[in-house]
Amino acid sequence: MQKIYTRTKTIQQDKVSGFCPGCMHSTIIKLIGEVLEELDVVDRTACVLGIGCCGLQMDYMAYDNSTAPHGRACATATGVKRSNPESLVFTYQGDGDLASIGLAETMSAANRGENISVIFVNNGIYGMTGGQMAPTTLIGMKASTAPKGRIADEHGYPMHMCEILNQLTAPVYLERTSCNNPANTMKTKNAIKKAFRNQLDGKGFSMVEIVTSCPTNWGLDALASLEYIEEKMLPEFPLGVIRDR
Amino acid sequence: MARLFMKGTEAVAEAAVRAGCRFFAGYPITPQNEVPEYLSRRMPEVGGVFIQGESEVASISMVYGAASAGTRSMTSSSSPGIALKSEGISYCASALIPMVYSNFARGGPGVGSIQPAQQDYFQATKASGNGGFQMMVFAPSSVQEAVDLTYEAFDLADRDRNPVCILADGVIATMMESVEFPPMKSNVEIDAIKESKREWALVGHDFEKEKRAWIEPGHWQTKDMQKANEDAAAMYLEWEKDIRVEEYGLEDAEIVLTSYGISARVVKSAVSILRAEGIKAGYIRPITVNPFPYGAYDHINYDKCKAVLNVEMSIPAQFGVDVKVGVKDRCPIEHCLCSGGNIISRNAVLDAAKKIMKG
């Protein structure tokens, strides 16, 4: 029998994912691994992980990685990349990490045009700590620290990081994708590849924002979460290329 | 090389460059702004990297990243800025990342004052961040000593894979003195240092042939976290051999003055005056304040010594608490203190010593 699909070698073969059922982190991590293999850069890659569920992959990814202080991934990645310009350096961060506690580090690395790639996983909620409100939580969406749902007058509005970074001059590539269906998942893979290629070509700062789900903290099953993305998340966070230079 | 007349901040920065430091990230704060300013000029000359971070927390995180990638790295700040950096310092300690930072301390707490102080003693020696880790902490009392200790700090950081702190103050920062620099490490030496970290550093690994680098500032399993704590504790015990202390006149001293950093400079001068006036005074000056030279206080002749006079620029006393542990109630401890940016005066020290001798 012909083997037409194998697991990416960038995930240690004897390890299992620690993610909840329906979580898209495992999909995105697989996509990243496939891209690294296709670009043949696994042995010169360094991933800087944020704090939160995004860091759960540290046990089973097979390539160099570190964990930054909460929110500081873009600053830590700056240090790694400037120290070893020949490395492919990317951050992998959730919405709380990148858009709340790490807003200054994200904006400043983007503004400096650091030659790094940022993979931003946006599911509108804090996952690991148990469903607290994030900067990207939708209006009306319930969270464990917003029991009546996000109220604009009290909590402000969801933050659109791609559009915010698009105000800066330096970033070269900003795209928002999703993994809610096979077509969008393939677009996400292509976007990751483009972000990495930009870095290898020395072009500068790229960010791919991936709109995902959190079935556990949304209180929905995996399928209902996909519908929620389509009906609620994507109207607030429209997909597409925001900048490509 | 010829002696140079230099400001403490710039001399420390040059010492770091000579030690092979090729990455610096920092954020402006008085009284140490000349460190980043100097390195913004100097780093490009030697092929190094200088970044003015967007904050102290970002700067230390950049240093964490650069040092994780195998490069000798440094940051610098002053008291409130060090408080902000404590997040990243703790990460470096937990993840076994060698780096050096200098604290040119000023008055506190809070934004405090911009003038020199020694009010960060506990912070430096006991709790520089969460989690109960420790670092070697050097307390220079001259610009030359700051240069020599900074140069050596990088070797010790690499040896232990742990941060090393240069605990200076606003006087050392802004004072100009004549200094002689250690030799400049060659690019061959610097490359060799980086290569020696290859196994664990984020330099890229072929996972089919070798182990990945995994920079872990924590552990999921409590047994692994405890093991890391135990390994660190064992290393701290080994620092006993690295203790450095200057002692003078303890055999016959009727009064022993003890101090560190810039106030020890004042104390030494006071002791020579007291001796000239016929008062048998001695002194103990810890150069490493962590590990602390408690054993030096066993060298005091307690049959003759009337009291130990602790002199520091902190109210309440902090260094004095370690002195108390060393003295073990074998004689009274008196304090001569100032704080908030005031520099200890020699007359105040002389008056305090003479009062004890009369009493």
mmCIF file with all atom_site columns, N, CA, C and O in Angstrom, chain A residues 9 12 42-43 51 58-59 61-62 64-67 69 72 75-76 78-80 82-84 105 108 112, chain B residues 51 54 58 61-62 64-66 69 71 87 91 194 202-205 207-208 212-215 217 220:
data_model
loop_
_atom_site.group_PDB
_atom_site.id
_atom_site.type_symbol
_atom_site.label_atom_id
_atom_site.label_alt_id
_atom_site.label_comp_id
_atom_site.label_asym_id
_atom_site.label_entity_id
_atom_site.label_seq_id
_atom_site.pdbx_PDB_ins_code
_atom_site.Cartn_x
_atom_site.Cartn_y
_atom_site.Cartn_z
_atom_site.occupancy
_atom_site.B_iso_or_equiv
_atom_site.pdbx_formal_charge
_atom_site.auth_seq_id
_atom_site.auth_comp_id
_atom_site.auth_asym_id
_atom_site.auth_atom_id
_atom_site.pdbx_PDB_model_num
ATOM 1   N N  . LYS A 1 9   ? 7.660  15.165 10.961 1.00 0.00 ? 9   LYS A N  1
ATOM 2   C CA . LYS A 1 9   ? 8.734  14.709 11.858 1.00 0.00 ? 9   LYS A CA 1
ATOM 3   C C  . LYS A 1 9   ? 9.040  15.731 12.950 1.00 0.00 ? 9   LYS A C  1
ATOM 4   O O  . LYS A 1 9   ? 9.772  15.442 13.885 1.00 0.00 ? 9   LYS A O  1
ATOM 5   N N  . GLN A 1 12  ? 7.532  15.035 17.982 1.00 0.00 ? 12  GLN A N  1
ATOM 6   C CA . GLN A 1 12  ? 8.162  13.799 18.465 1.00 0.00 ? 12  GLN A CA 1
ATOM 7   C C  . GLN A 1 12  ? 7.153  12.664 18.372 1.00 0.00 ? 12  GLN A C  1
ATOM 8   O O  . GLN A 1 12  ? 6.022  12.787 18.831 1.00 0.00 ? 12  GLN A O  1
ATOM 9   N N  . VAL A 1 42  ? 14.235 23.093 9.419  1.00 0.00 ? 42  VAL A N  1
ATOM 10  C CA . VAL A 1 42  ? 13.967 22.620 10.788 1.00 0.00 ? 42  VAL A CA 1
ATOM 11  C C  . VAL A 1 42  ? 15.206 22.747 11.668 1.00 0.00 ? 42  VAL A C  1
ATOM 12  O O  . VAL A 1 42  ? 15.113 23.155 12.833 1.00 0.00 ? 42  VAL A O  1
ATOM 13  N N  . ASP A 1 43  ? 16.372 22.438 11.098 1.00 0.00 ? 43  ASP A N  1
ATOM 14  C CA . ASP A 1 43  ? 17.590 22.432 11.915 1.00 0.00 ? 43  ASP A CA 1
ATOM 15  C C  . ASP A 1 43  ? 18.166 23.825 12.142 1.00 0.00 ? 43  ASP A C  1
ATOM 16  O O  . ASP A 1 43  ? 19.233 23.965 12.728 1.00 0.00 ? 43  ASP A O  1
ATOM 17  N N  . ILE A 1 51  ? 2.995  32.281 26.920 1.00 0.00 ? 51  ILE A N  1
ATOM 18  C CA . ILE A 1 51  ? 2.478  31.565 28.088 1.00 0.00 ? 51  ILE A CA 1
ATOM 19  C C  . ILE A 1 51  ? 0.985  31.335 27.876 1.00 0.00 ? 51  ILE A C  1
ATOM 20  O O  . ILE A 1 51  ? 0.274  32.212 27.422 1.00 0.00 ? 51  ILE A O  1
ATOM 21  N N  . MET A 1 58  ? 5.362  22.460 23.936 1.00 0.00 ? 58  MET A N  1
ATOM 22  C CA . MET A 1 58  ? 6.810  22.408 24.193 1.00 0.00 ? 58  MET A CA 1
ATOM 23  C C  . MET A 1 58  ? 7.306  20.994 24.436 1.00 0.00 ? 58  MET A C  1
ATOM 24  O O  . MET A 1 58  ? 8.417  20.658 24.095 1.00 0.00 ? 58  MET A O  1
ATOM 25  N N  . ASP A 1 59  ? 6.450  20.158 25.018 1.00 0.00 ? 59  ASP A N  1
ATOM 26  C CA . ASP A 1 59  ? 6.864  18.790 25.314 1.00 0.00 ? 59  ASP A CA 1
ATOM 27  C C  . ASP A 1 59  ? 7.097  17.971 24.059 1.00 0.00 ? 59  ASP A C  1
ATOM 28  O O  . ASP A 1 59  ? 7.929  17.094 24.048 1.00 0.00 ? 59  ASP A O  1
ATOM 29  N N  . MET A 1 61  ? 7.203  19.166 20.547 1.00 0.00 ? 61  MET A N  1
ATOM 30  C CA . MET A 1 61  ? 7.837  19.657 19.323 1.00 0.00 ? 61  MET A CA 1
ATOM 31  C C  . MET A 1 61  ? 9.291  19.165 19.300 1.00 0.00 ? 61  MET A C  1
ATOM 32  O O  . MET A 1 61  ? 9.919  19.019 20.351 1.00 0.00 ? 61  MET A O  1
ATOM 33  N N  . ALA A 1 62  ? 9.806  18.888 18.111 1.00 0.00 ? 62  ALA A N  1
ATOM 34  C CA . ALA A 1 62  ? 11.110 18.223 18.019 1.00 0.00 ? 62  ALA A CA 1
ATOM 35  C C  . ALA A 1 62  ? 12.258 19.201 17.771 1.00 0.00 ? 62  ALA A C  1
ATOM 36  O O  . ALA A 1 62  ? 13.411 18.805 17.752 1.00 0.00 ? 62  ALA A O  1
ATOM 37  N N  . ASP A 1 64  ? 14.217 23.275 18.237 1.00 0.00 ? 64  ASP A N  1
ATOM 38  C CA . ASP A 1 64  ? 14.613 24.195 19.310 1.00 0.00 ? 64  ASP A CA 1
ATOM 39  C C  . ASP A 1 64  ? 13.450 25.117 19.709 1.00 0.00 ? 64  ASP A C  1
ATOM 40  O O  . ASP A 1 64  ? 12.767 25.676 18.840 1.00 0.00 ? 64  ASP A O  1
ATOM 41  N N  . ASN A 1 65  ? 13.265 25.260 21.010 1.00 0.00 ? 65  ASN A N  1
ATOM 42  C CA . ASN A 1 65  ? 12.223 26.176 21.456 1.00 0.00 ? 65  ASN A CA 1
ATOM 43  C C  . ASN A 1 65  ? 12.529 26.710 22.841 1.00 0.00 ? 65  ASN A C  1
ATOM 44  O O  . ASN A 1 65  ? 13.304 26.136 23.596 1.00 0.00 ? 65  ASN A O  1
ATOM 45  N N  . SER A 1 66  ? 11.901 27.827 23.136 1.00 0.00 ? 66  SER A N  1
ATOM 46  C CA . SER A 1 66  ? 11.991 28.374 24.484 1.00 0.00 ? 66  SER A CA 1
ATOM 47  C C  . SER A 1 66  ? 10.637 28.960 24.843 1.00 0.00 ? 66  SER A C  1
ATOM 48  O O  . SER A 1 66  ? 9.777  29.134 23.975 1.00 0.00 ? 66  SER A O  1
ATOM 49  N N  . THR A 1 67  ? 10.452 29.253 26.109 1.00 0.00 ? 67  THR A N  1
ATOM 50  C CA . THR A 1 67  ? 9.222  29.892 26.562 1.00 0.00 ? 67  THR A CA 1
ATOM 51  C C  . THR A 1 67  ? 9.567  31.273 27.096 1.00 0.00 ? 67  THR A C  1
ATOM 52  O O  . THR A 1 67  ? 10.433 31.405 27.961 1.00 0.00 ? 67  THR A O  1
ATOM 53  N N  . PRO A 1 69  ? 8.703  34.976 28.984 1.00 0.00 ? 69  PRO A N  1
ATOM 54  C CA . PRO A 1 69  ? 7.782  35.485 30.002 1.00 0.00 ? 69  PRO A CA 1
ATOM 55  C C  . PRO A 1 69  ? 6.468  35.907 29.332 1.00 0.00 ? 69  PRO A C  1
ATOM 56  O O  . PRO A 1 69  ? 6.468  36.290 28.154 1.00 0.00 ? 69  PRO A O  1
ATOM 57  N N  . ARG A 1 72  ? 6.030  38.476 26.465 1.00 0.00 ? 72  ARG A N  1
ATOM 58  C CA . ARG A 1 72  ? 7.324  39.001 26.009 1.00 0.00 ? 72  ARG A CA 1
ATOM 59  C C  . ARG A 1 72  ? 7.903  38.241 24.821 1.00 0.00 ? 72  ARG A C  1
ATOM 60  O O  . ARG A 1 72  ? 9.089  38.375 24.515 1.00 0.00 ? 72  ARG A O  1
ATOM 61  N N  . ALA A 1 75  ? 9.771  40.238 22.226 1.00 0.00 ? 75  ALA A N  1
ATOM 62  C CA . ALA A 1 75  ? 11.045 40.770 22.721 1.00 0.00 ? 75  ALA A CA 1
ATOM 63  C C  . ALA A 1 75  ? 12.088 39.657 22.803 1.00 0.00 ? 75  ALA A C  1
ATOM 64  O O  . ALA A 1 75  ? 13.236 39.831 22.389 1.00 0.00 ? 75  ALA A O  1
ATOM 65  N N  . THR A 1 76  ? 11.684 38.500 23.325 1.00 0.00 ? 76  THR A N  1
ATOM 66  C CA . THR A 1 76  ? 12.615 37.372 23.433 1.00 0.00 ? 76  THR A CA 1
ATOM 67  C C  . THR A 1 76  ? 13.067 36.924 22.041 1.00 0.00 ? 76  THR A C  1
ATOM 68  O O  . THR A 1 76  ? 14.253 36.687 21.808 1.00 0.00 ? 76  THR A O  1
ATOM 69  N N  . THR A 1 78  ? 13.222 38.744 19.452 1.00 0.00 ? 78  THR A N  1
ATOM 70  C CA . THR A 1 78  ? 14.133 39.787 18.969 1.00 0.00 ? 78  THR A CA 1
ATOM 71  C C  . THR A 1 78  ? 15.561 39.464 19.397 1.00 0.00 ? 78  THR A C  1
ATOM 72  O O  . THR A 1 78  ? 16.504 39.543 18.596 1.00 0.00 ? 78  THR A O  1
ATOM 73  N N  . GLY A 1 79  ? 15.716 39.089 20.673 1.00 0.00 ? 79  GLY A N  1
ATOM 74  C CA . GLY A 1 79  ? 17.048 38.745 21.181 1.00 0.00 ? 79  GLY A CA 1
ATOM 75  C C  . GLY A 1 79  ? 17.626 37.535 20.483 1.00 0.00 ? 79  GLY A C  1
ATOM 76  O O  . GLY A 1 79  ? 18.811 37.516 20.117 1.00 0.00 ? 79  GLY A O  1
ATOM 77  N N  . VAL A 1 80  ? 16.812 36.519 20.271 1.00 0.00 ? 80  VAL A N  1
ATOM 78  C CA . VAL A 1 80  ? 17.296 35.298 19.607 1.00 0.00 ? 80  VAL A CA 1
ATOM 79  C C  . VAL A 1 80  ? 17.715 35.612 18.174 1.00 0.00 ? 80  VAL A C  1
ATOM 80  O O  . VAL A 1 80  ? 18.804 35.248 17.729 1.00 0.00 ? 80  VAL A O  1
ATOM 81  N N  . ARG A 1 82  ? 18.404 38.555 16.654 1.00 0.00 ? 82  ARG A N  1
ATOM 82  C CA . ARG A 1 82  ? 19.544 39.472 16.508 1.00 0.00 ? 82  ARG A CA 1
ATOM 83  C C  . ARG A 1 82  ? 20.845 38.766 16.866 1.00 0.00 ? 82  ARG A C  1
ATOM 84  O O  . ARG A 1 82  ? 21.909 39.110 16.366 1.00 0.00 ? 82  ARG A O  1
ATOM 85  N N  . SER A 1 83  ? 20.726 37.791 17.772 1.00 0.00 ? 83  SER A N  1
ATOM 86  C CA . SER A 1 83  ? 21.910 37.052 18.183 1.00 0.00 ? 83  SER A CA 1
ATOM 87  C C  . SER A 1 83  ? 22.335 36.046 17.115 1.00 0.00 ? 83  SER A C  1
ATOM 88  O O  . SER A 1 83  ? 23.518 35.820 16.893 1.00 0.00 ? 83  SER A O  1
ATOM 89  N N  . ASN A 1 84  ? 21.360 35.438 16.473 1.00 0.00 ? 84  ASN A N  1
ATOM 90  C CA . ASN A 1 84  ? 21.627 34.444 15.419 1.00 0.00 ? 84  ASN A CA 1
ATOM 91  C C  . ASN A 1 84  ? 20.799 34.769 14.183 1.00 0.00 ? 84  ASN A C  1
ATOM 92  O O  . ASN A 1 84  ? 19.767 34.147 13.937 1.00 0.00 ? 84  ASN A O  1
ATOM 93  N N  . GLU A 1 105 ? 5.258  44.793 23.612 1.00 0.00 ? 105 GLU A N  1
ATOM 94  C CA . GLU A 1 105 ? 6.319  44.030 22.949 1.00 0.00 ? 105 GLU A CA 1
ATOM 95  C C  . GLU A 1 105 ? 5.947  43.731 21.498 1.00 0.00 ? 105 GLU A C  1
ATOM 96  O O  . GLU A 1 105 ? 6.790  43.789 20.596 1.00 0.00 ? 105 GLU A O  1
ATOM 97  N N  . SER A 1 108 ? 6.075  47.058 19.465 1.00 0.00 ? 108 SER A N  1
ATOM 98  C CA . SER A 1 108 ? 7.430  47.591 19.318 1.00 0.00 ? 108 SER A CA 1
ATOM 99  C C  . SER A 1 108 ? 8.281  46.730 18.393 1.00 0.00 ? 108 SER A C  1
ATOM 100 O O  . SER A 1 108 ? 9.058  47.262 17.595 1.00 0.00 ? 108 SER A O  1
ATOM 101 N N  . ARG A 1 112 ? 9.785  48.098 14.949 1.00 0.00 ? 112 ARG A N  1
ATOM 102 C CA . ARG A 1 112 ? 11.210 48.040 14.587 1.00 0.00 ? 112 ARG A CA 1
ATOM 103 C C  . ARG A 1 112 ? 11.414 47.266 13.290 1.00 0.00 ? 112 ARG A C  1
ATOM 104 O O  . ARG A 1 112 ? 12.507 47.266 12.734 1.00 0.00 ? 112 ARG A O  1
ATOM 105 N N  . ILE B 2 51  ? 20.214 47.318 21.576 1.00 0.00 ? 51  ILE B N  1
ATOM 106 C CA . ILE B 2 51  ? 18.804 47.660 21.353 1.00 0.00 ? 51  ILE B CA 1
ATOM 107 C C  . ILE B 2 51  ? 18.308 48.491 22.529 1.00 0.00 ? 51  ILE B C  1
ATOM 108 O O  . ILE B 2 51  ? 18.507 48.104 23.685 1.00 0.00 ? 51  ILE B O  1
ATOM 109 N N  . GLU B 2 54  ? 11.673 48.802 24.513 1.00 0.00 ? 54  GLU B N  1
ATOM 110 C CA . GLU B 2 54  ? 10.506 49.652 24.763 1.00 0.00 ? 54  GLU B CA 1
ATOM 111 C C  . GLU B 2 54  ? 10.191 49.756 26.247 1.00 0.00 ? 54  GLU B C  1
ATOM 112 O O  . GLU B 2 54  ? 9.359  50.580 26.653 1.00 0.00 ? 54  GLU B O  1
ATOM 113 N N  . ALA B 2 58  ? 10.765 44.413 28.500 1.00 0.00 ? 58  ALA B N  1
ATOM 114 C CA . ALA B 2 58  ? 11.133 43.981 27.153 1.00 0.00 ? 58  ALA B CA 1
ATOM 115 C C  . ALA B 2 58  ? 12.648 43.811 27.044 1.00 0.00 ? 58  ALA B C  1
ATOM 116 O O  . ALA B 2 58  ? 13.134 42.830 26.460 1.00 0.00 ? 58  ALA B O  1
ATOM 117 N N  . SER B 2 61  ? 13.825 40.685 28.554 1.00 0.00 ? 61  SER B N  1
ATOM 118 C CA . SER B 2 61  ? 13.354 39.558 27.737 1.00 0.00 ? 61  SER B CA 1
ATOM 119 C C  . SER B 2 61  ? 14.200 39.407 26.474 1.00 0.00 ? 61  SER B C  1
ATOM 120 O O  . SER B 2 61  ? 14.430 38.297 26.000 1.00 0.00 ? 61  SER B O  1
ATOM 121 N N  . MET B 2 62  ? 14.662 40.522 25.940 1.00 0.00 ? 62  MET B N  1
ATOM 122 C CA . MET B 2 62  ? 15.580 40.464 24.784 1.00 0.00 ? 62  MET B CA 1
ATOM 123 C C  . MET B 2 62  ? 16.892 39.817 25.197 1.00 0.00 ? 62  MET B C  1
ATOM 124 O O  . MET B 2 62  ? 17.455 38.987 24.473 1.00 0.00 ? 62  MET B O  1
ATOM 125 N N  . TYR B 2 64  ? 17.277 37.752 27.669 1.00 0.00 ? 64  TYR B N  1
ATOM 126 C CA . TYR B 2 64  ? 16.937 36.333 27.862 1.00 0.00 ? 64  TYR B CA 1
ATOM 127 C C  . TYR B 2 64  ? 17.000 35.586 26.520 1.00 0.00 ? 64  TYR B C  1
ATOM 128 O O  . TYR B 2 64  ? 17.580 34.498 26.431 1.00 0.00 ? 64  TYR B O  1
ATOM 129 N N  . GLY B 2 65  ? 16.453 36.204 25.489 1.00 0.00 ? 65  GLY B N  1
ATOM 130 C CA . GLY B 2 65  ? 16.476 35.582 24.167 1.00 0.00 ? 65  GLY B CA 1
ATOM 131 C C  . GLY B 2 65  ? 17.882 35.473 23.602 1.00 0.00 ? 65  GLY B C  1
ATOM 132 O O  . GLY B 2 65  ? 18.288 34.410 23.126 1.00 0.00 ? 65  GLY B O  1
ATOM 133 N N  . ALA B 2 66  ? 18.618 36.569 23.662 1.00 0.00 ? 66  ALA B N  1
ATOM 134 C CA . ALA B 2 66  ? 19.970 36.572 23.083 1.00 0.00 ? 66  ALA B CA 1
ATOM 135 C C  . ALA B 2 66  ? 20.886 35.605 23.822 1.00 0.00 ? 66  ALA B C  1
ATOM 136 O O  . ALA B 2 66  ? 21.667 34.870 23.208 1.00 0.00 ? 66  ALA B O  1
ATOM 137 N N  . ALA B 2 69  ? 20.326 32.136 22.990 1.00 0.00 ? 69  ALA B N  1
ATOM 138 C CA . ALA B 2 69  ? 20.911 31.784 21.699 1.00 0.00 ? 69  ALA B CA 1
ATOM 139 C C  . ALA B 2 69  ? 22.441 31.719 21.770 1.00 0.00 ? 69  ALA B C  1
ATOM 140 O O  . ALA B 2 69  ? 23.105 31.636 20.741 1.00 0.00 ? 69  ALA B O  1
ATOM 141 N N  . THR B 2 71  ? 24.762 33.933 23.075 1.00 0.00 ? 71  THR B N  1
ATOM 142 C CA . THR B 2 71  ? 25.580 35.144 23.054 1.00 0.00 ? 71  THR B CA 1
ATOM 143 C C  . THR B 2 71  ? 25.737 35.714 24.459 1.00 0.00 ? 71  THR B C  1
ATOM 144 O O  . THR B 2 71  ? 24.769 35.781 25.211 1.00 0.00 ? 71  THR B O  1
ATOM 145 N N  . GLU B 2 87  ? 11.154 40.038 36.538 1.00 0.00 ? 87  GLU B N  1
ATOM 146 C CA . GLU B 2 87  ? 10.458 38.967 35.812 1.00 0.00 ? 87  GLU B CA 1
ATOM 147 C C  . GLU B 2 87  ? 11.451 38.163 34.963 1.00 0.00 ? 87  GLU B C  1
ATOM 148 O O  . GLU B 2 87  ? 11.559 36.940 35.086 1.00 0.00 ? 87  GLU B O  1
ATOM 149 N N  . TYR B 2 91  ? 13.249 34.344 35.088 1.00 0.00 ? 91  TYR B N  1
ATOM 150 C CA . TYR B 2 91  ? 13.189 33.404 33.957 1.00 0.00 ? 91  TYR B CA 1
ATOM 151 C C  . TYR B 2 91  ? 14.581 32.896 33.599 1.00 0.00 ? 91  TYR B C  1
ATOM 152 O O  . TYR B 2 91  ? 14.771 31.716 33.337 1.00 0.00 ? 91  TYR B O  1
ATOM 153 N N  . LYS B 2 194 ? 30.720 30.852 22.495 1.00 0.00 ? 194 LYS B N  1
ATOM 154 C CA . LYS B 2 194 ? 29.376 30.574 21.957 1.00 0.00 ? 194 LYS B CA 1
ATOM 155 C C  . LYS B 2 194 ? 29.254 29.096 21.573 1.00 0.00 ? 194 LYS B C  1
ATOM 156 O O  . LYS B 2 194 ? 28.231 28.452 21.844 1.00 0.00 ? 194 LYS B O  1
ATOM 157 N N  . LEU B 2 202 ? 19.813 28.010 21.640 1.00 0.00 ? 202 LEU B N  1
ATOM 158 C CA . LEU B 2 202 ? 18.905 28.065 20.480 1.00 0.00 ? 202 LEU B CA 1
ATOM 159 C C  . LEU B 2 202 ? 19.699 28.439 19.230 1.00 0.00 ? 202 LEU B C  1
ATOM 160 O O  . LEU B 2 202 ? 19.546 29.531 18.693 1.00 0.00 ? 202 LEU B O  1
ATOM 161 N N  . VAL B 2 203 ? 20.547 27.486 18.793 1.00 0.00 ? 203 VAL B N  1
ATOM 162 C CA . VAL B 2 203 ? 21.342 27.759 17.598 1.00 0.00 ? 203 VAL B CA 1
ATOM 163 C C  . VAL B 2 203 ? 20.895 26.873 16.437 1.00 0.00 ? 203 VAL B C  1
ATOM 164 O O  . VAL B 2 203 ? 21.462 26.921 15.355 1.00 0.00 ? 203 VAL B O  1
ATOM 165 N N  . GLY B 2 204 ? 19.860 26.060 16.666 1.00 0.00 ? 204 GLY B N  1
ATOM 166 C CA . GLY B 2 204 ? 19.385 25.139 15.633 1.00 0.00 ? 204 GLY B CA 1
ATOM 167 C C  . GLY B 2 204 ? 20.033 23.776 15.805 1.00 0.00 ? 204 GLY B C  1
ATOM 168 O O  . GLY B 2 204 ? 21.250 23.681 15.996 1.00 0.00 ? 204 GLY B O  1
ATOM 169 N N  . HIS B 2 205 ? 19.215 22.746 15.795 1.00 0.00 ? 205 HIS B N  1
ATOM 170 C CA . HIS B 2 205 ? 19.718 21.376 15.944 1.00 0.00 ? 205 HIS B CA 1
ATOM 171 C C  . HIS B 2 205 ? 18.995 20.474 14.951 1.00 0.00 ? 205 HIS B C  1
ATOM 172 O O  . HIS B 2 205 ? 17.806 20.670 14.690 1.00 0.00 ? 205 HIS B O  1
ATOM 173 N N  . PHE B 2 207 ? 17.213 17.433 14.568 1.00 0.00 ? 207 PHE B N  1
ATOM 174 C CA . PHE B 2 207 ? 16.596 16.547 15.563 1.00 0.00 ? 207 PHE B CA 1
ATOM 175 C C  . PHE B 2 207 ? 16.772 15.076 15.233 1.00 0.00 ? 207 PHE B C  1
ATOM 176 O O  . PHE B 2 207 ? 16.546 14.227 16.068 1.00 0.00 ? 207 PHE B O  1
ATOM 177 N N  . GLU B 2 208 ? 17.163 14.764 13.993 1.00 0.00 ? 208 GLU B N  1
ATOM 178 C CA . GLU B 2 208 ? 17.371 13.342 13.659 1.00 0.00 ? 208 GLU B CA 1
ATOM 179 C C  . GLU B 2 208 ? 18.744 12.858 14.121 1.00 0.00 ? 208 GLU B C  1
ATOM 180 O O  . GLU B 2 208 ? 18.994 11.678 14.202 1.00 0.00 ? 208 GLU B O  1
ATOM 181 N N  . ARG B 2 212 ? 17.198 18.418 20.571 1.00 0.00 ? 212 ARG B N  1
ATOM 182 C CA . ARG B 2 212 ? 16.792 19.811 20.397 1.00 0.00 ? 212 ARG B CA 1
ATOM 183 C C  . ARG B 2 212 ? 17.240 20.642 21.612 1.00 0.00 ? 212 ARG B C  1
ATOM 184 O O  . ARG B 2 212 ? 17.460 20.097 22.701 1.00 0.00 ? 212 ARG B O  1
ATOM 185 N N  . ALA B 2 213 ? 17.365 21.929 21.411 1.00 0.00 ? 213 ALA B N  1
ATOM 186 C CA . ALA B 2 213 ? 17.561 22.823 22.555 1.00 0.00 ? 213 ALA B CA 1
ATOM 187 C C  . ALA B 2 213 ? 16.184 23.147 23.116 1.00 0.00 ? 213 ALA B C  1
ATOM 188 O O  . ALA B 2 213 ? 15.258 23.455 22.365 1.00 0.00 ? 213 ALA B O  1
ATOM 189 N N  . TRP B 2 214 ? 16.066 23.041 24.409 1.00 0.00 ? 214 TRP B N  1
ATOM 190 C CA . TRP B 2 214 ? 14.773 23.277 25.049 1.00 0.00 ? 214 TRP B CA 1
ATOM 191 C C  . TRP B 2 214 ? 15.009 24.191 26.243 1.00 0.00 ? 214 TRP B C  1
ATOM 192 O O  . TRP B 2 214 ? 15.487 23.753 27.283 1.00 0.00 ? 214 TRP B O  1
ATOM 193 N N  . ILE B 2 215 ? 14.716 25.477 26.055 1.00 0.00 ? 215 ILE B N  1
ATOM 194 C CA . ILE B 2 215 ? 14.904 26.461 27.125 1.00 0.00 ? 215 ILE B CA 1
ATOM 195 C C  . ILE B 2 215 ? 13.639 26.440 27.988 1.00 0.00 ? 215 ILE B C  1
ATOM 196 O O  . ILE B 2 215 ? 12.573 26.875 27.561 1.00 0.00 ? 215 ILE B O  1
ATOM 197 N N  . PRO B 2 217 ? 11.887 27.609 31.336 1.00 0.00 ? 217 PRO B N  1
ATOM 198 C CA . PRO B 2 217 ? 11.860 28.429 32.556 1.00 0.00 ? 217 PRO B CA 1
ATOM 199 C C  . PRO B 2 217 ? 10.901 27.887 33.618 1.00 0.00 ? 217 PRO B C  1
ATOM 200 O O  . PRO B 2 217 ? 10.548 28.588 34.554 1.00 0.00 ? 217 PRO B O  1
ATOM 201 N N  . TRP B 2 220 ? 6.365  21.299 33.974 1.00 0.00 ? 220 TRP B N  1
ATOM 202 C CA . TRP B 2 220 ? 4.975  20.875 34.189 1.00 0.00 ? 220 TRP B CA 1
ATOM 203 C C  . TRP B 2 220 ? 4.883  19.973 35.415 1.00 0.00 ? 220 TRP B C  1
ATOM 204 O O  . TRP B 2 220 ? 3.930  20.034 36.175 1.00 0.00 ? 220 TRP B O  1
#
